[in-house]
CSV table of C-alpha atoms in Angstrom, one decimal:
chain,number,residue,atom,x,y,z
A,26,MET,CA,60.6,74.4,80.2
A,27,ASP,CA,61.2,74.3,76.3
A,28,LEU,CA,65.0,73.6,76.2
A,29,ASN,CA,65.0,74.6,72.4
A,30,MET,CA,63.8,78.2,73.3
A,31,LYS,CA,65.8,80.8,71.8
A,32,MET,CA,68.2,82.8,74.0
A,33,SER,CA,69.2,84.7,70.7
A,34,ALA,CA,69.5,83.9,66.9
A,35,ASN,CA,72.4,81.2,67.7
A,36,PHE,CA,71.7,80.1,71.1
A,37,THR,CA,69.1,78.0,72.9
A,38,LEU,CA,68.1,77.5,76.4
A,39,ARG,CA,69.7,73.9,76.3
A,40,GLU,CA,73.1,75.3,75.8
A,41,PHE,CA,73.0,77.8,78.7
A,42,ILE,CA,71.8,75.6,81.3
A,43,LYS,CA,73.9,72.5,80.2
A,44,SER,CA,76.2,70.8,82.9
A,45,ASP,CA,78.0,67.6,82.9
A,46,THR,CA,78.3,67.7,86.7
A,47,ALA,CA,74.3,68.5,86.9
A,48,ILE,CA,73.8,65.4,84.8
A,49,ARG,CA,76.0,63.3,86.7
A,50,ARG,CA,74.8,64.2,90.1
A,51,GLY,CA,71.1,64.3,89.1
A,52,ILE,CA,70.8,68.1,89.9
A,53,ASP,CA,68.0,70.3,88.7
A,54,ASN,CA,69.6,73.1,86.6
A,55,SER,CA,66.2,75.0,85.6
A,56,PRO,CA,66.2,78.6,85.7
A,57,THR,CA,63.2,80.6,87.2
A,58,GLU,CA,61.4,83.2,85.0
A,59,ALA,CA,63.6,85.9,86.6
A,60,HIS,CA,66.7,84.0,85.7
A,61,LEU,CA,65.4,83.6,82.4
A,62,GLU,CA,64.9,87.5,81.8
A,63,ASN,CA,68.4,88.2,83.0
A,64,ALA,CA,69.7,85.8,80.5
A,65,LEU,CA,67.9,86.9,77.6
A,66,ALA,CA,69.5,90.5,78.5
A,67,LEU,CA,72.8,88.7,78.7
A,68,PHE,CA,72.3,87.2,75.4
A,69,GLU,CA,70.8,90.3,73.6
A,70,ASN,CA,73.7,92.7,74.9
A,71,VAL,CA,77.0,90.4,75.0
A,72,VAL,CA,76.8,86.9,74.1
A,73,GLN,CA,74.9,87.2,70.6
A,74,PRO,CA,77.1,90.5,69.6
A,75,VAL,CA,80.2,88.3,70.4
A,76,ARG,CA,78.9,85.7,68.1
A,77,ASP,CA,77.8,88.1,65.3
A,78,HIS,CA,81.4,89.4,65.4
A,79,PHE,CA,83.4,86.5,65.6
A,80,GLY,CA,81.3,83.5,64.7
A,81,PRO,CA,80.6,80.4,66.1
A,82,THR,CA,81.3,80.7,70.0
A,83,ILE,CA,80.8,78.1,72.6
A,84,LEU,CA,79.2,78.5,76.2
A,85,THR,CA,81.4,76.6,78.6
A,86,SER,CA,79.5,77.7,81.5
A,87,GLY,CA,76.0,79.6,81.8
A,88,TYR,CA,73.4,79.3,84.5
A,89,ARG,CA,73.9,77.4,87.8
A,90,SER,CA,71.3,76.6,90.1
A,91,GLU,CA,72.2,77.0,93.9
A,92,ALA,CA,72.8,73.3,94.1
A,93,LEU,CA,75.1,73.1,91.0
A,94,ASN,CA,77.0,76.2,92.1
A,95,SER,CA,77.7,74.7,95.4
A,96,ALA,CA,78.7,71.1,93.7
A,97,ILE,CA,81.4,73.1,91.6
A,98,GLY,CA,82.7,75.1,94.5
A,99,GLY,CA,81.4,78.3,92.8
A,100,SER,CA,81.4,81.7,94.4
A,101,PRO,CA,78.5,82.2,96.6
A,102,ARG,CA,78.1,85.3,94.8
A,103,SER,CA,78.2,84.0,91.3
A,104,GLN,CA,76.2,85.8,88.8
A,105,HIS,CA,75.8,82.4,87.0
A,106,LYS,CA,73.2,81.6,89.7
A,107,LEU,CA,71.1,84.6,88.7
A,108,GLY,CA,71.4,83.9,84.9
A,109,GLN,CA,73.3,87.0,84.4
A,110,ALA,CA,76.7,85.5,83.5
A,111,ALA,CA,78.5,83.2,81.0
A,112,ASP,CA,81.8,81.8,80.2
A,113,ILE,CA,82.5,81.6,76.6
A,114,GLU,CA,85.2,80.5,74.2
A,115,VAL,CA,85.6,81.3,70.3
A,116,PRO,CA,87.5,78.5,68.7
A,117,GLY,CA,90.5,79.9,66.4
A,118,VAL,CA,90.1,83.4,67.9
A,119,PRO,CA,92.8,84.3,70.7
A,120,THR,CA,90.6,84.3,74.1
A,121,ALA,CA,92.5,87.8,75.0
A,122,ASP,CA,91.0,89.3,71.5
A,123,VAL,CA,87.5,88.2,72.3
A,124,ALA,CA,87.9,89.8,75.9
A,125,GLN,CA,89.4,93.0,74.4
A,126,TYR,CA,86.5,93.2,72.1
A,127,ILE,CA,83.9,92.9,74.7
A,128,ALA,CA,85.8,95.5,76.7
A,129,ASP,CA,86.0,98.0,73.7
A,130,TYR,CA,82.6,97.7,72.1
A,131,LEU,CA,80.0,96.1,74.3
A,132,THR,CA,78.2,96.9,77.6
A,133,PHE,CA,78.7,94.7,80.7
A,134,ASP,CA,78.8,94.3,84.3
A,135,GLN,CA,82.0,92.3,84.8
A,136,LEU,CA,84.3,91.0,82.3
A,137,ILE,CA,87.3,88.4,83.5
A,138,LEU,CA,89.8,87.1,81.4
A,139,GLU,CA,90.5,83.8,82.9
A,140,TYR,CA,93.5,81.7,82.9
A,141,PHE,CA,94.8,82.9,79.5
A,142,ASP,CA,98.4,82.0,78.4
A,143,PRO,CA,100.0,84.0,75.7
A,144,GLN,CA,101.8,80.9,74.6
A,145,ASP,CA,98.7,79.2,73.9
A,146,ILE,CA,96.3,81.7,72.3
A,147,ASN,CA,93.3,79.6,72.6
A,148,SER,CA,93.7,79.0,76.4
A,149,GLY,CA,91.2,80.1,79.2
A,150,TRP,CA,87.9,81.7,78.7
A,151,VAL,CA,86.1,84.9,79.0
A,152,HIS,CA,83.7,85.3,82.0
A,153,VAL,CA,81.2,87.9,81.1
A,154,SER,CA,78.0,89.3,83.0
A,155,TYR,CA,75.3,91.9,82.4
A,156,VAL,CA,72.7,93.0,84.6
A,157,LEU,CA,69.2,94.5,84.0
A,158,ILE,CA,69.0,96.6,87.3
A,159,GLY,CA,71.3,99.0,89.1
A,160,GLY,CA,73.6,99.5,86.1
A,161,ASN,CA,76.5,97.9,84.4
A,162,ARG,CA,79.8,98.4,86.1
A,163,GLY,CA,82.1,97.8,83.1
A,164,GLU,CA,84.4,96.1,85.5
A,165,VAL,CA,87.6,94.3,83.7
A,166,MET,CA,89.8,91.7,85.3
A,167,THR,CA,92.2,89.1,84.7
A,168,ALA,CA,92.3,85.8,86.7
A,169,ALA,CA,95.8,83.9,86.8
A,170,LYS,CA,96.9,81.0,88.9
A,171,VAL,CA,100.0,82.0,90.8
A,172,ASN,CA,101.5,79.5,93.0
A,173,GLY,CA,98.4,77.5,93.0
A,174,THR,CA,95.9,80.3,93.8
A,175,THR,CA,93.9,82.4,91.6
A,176,GLU,CA,94.8,86.0,91.6
A,177,TYR,CA,92.6,88.7,90.3
A,178,SER,CA,94.1,91.8,89.0
A,179,TRP,CA,92.4,95.1,87.3
A,180,GLY,CA,92.3,95.4,83.5
A,181,LEU,CA,93.2,92.9,80.9
A,182,ASN,CA,96.9,91.7,81.8
A,183,TYR,CA,98.5,89.2,79.5
């Protein structure tokens, strides 16, 4: 597998599969061809357009093998396992602005503004997914910690 494979103009496969947990625990985090096909669509339709609009963009989580997803306590239904999702941040740009841009201008399956604190504009991250088959839902949510538990609400609420 060529880790320098271009997922888009500004991103490589190495960035999409990188995981400190996988490295520490010796977990193979290699995607299948189907996962790569999904990921290429995600980068073409969402991640690269965010980069083109805002500038340098960081992938904080991308592809997760089943073993890695289990190791980090990810959802059994996580789209990360299918190569359909990424968590992103844009240094110096309010996280809520990144989420709003995606919601307003891009096609996506699911968009979640996660753990954003308006008192710290660079807090949290944006989870976004894109699907090739079945149509993209355009589902928009916000995730926040409430009394130590993650609660989801519909829309971008901050």
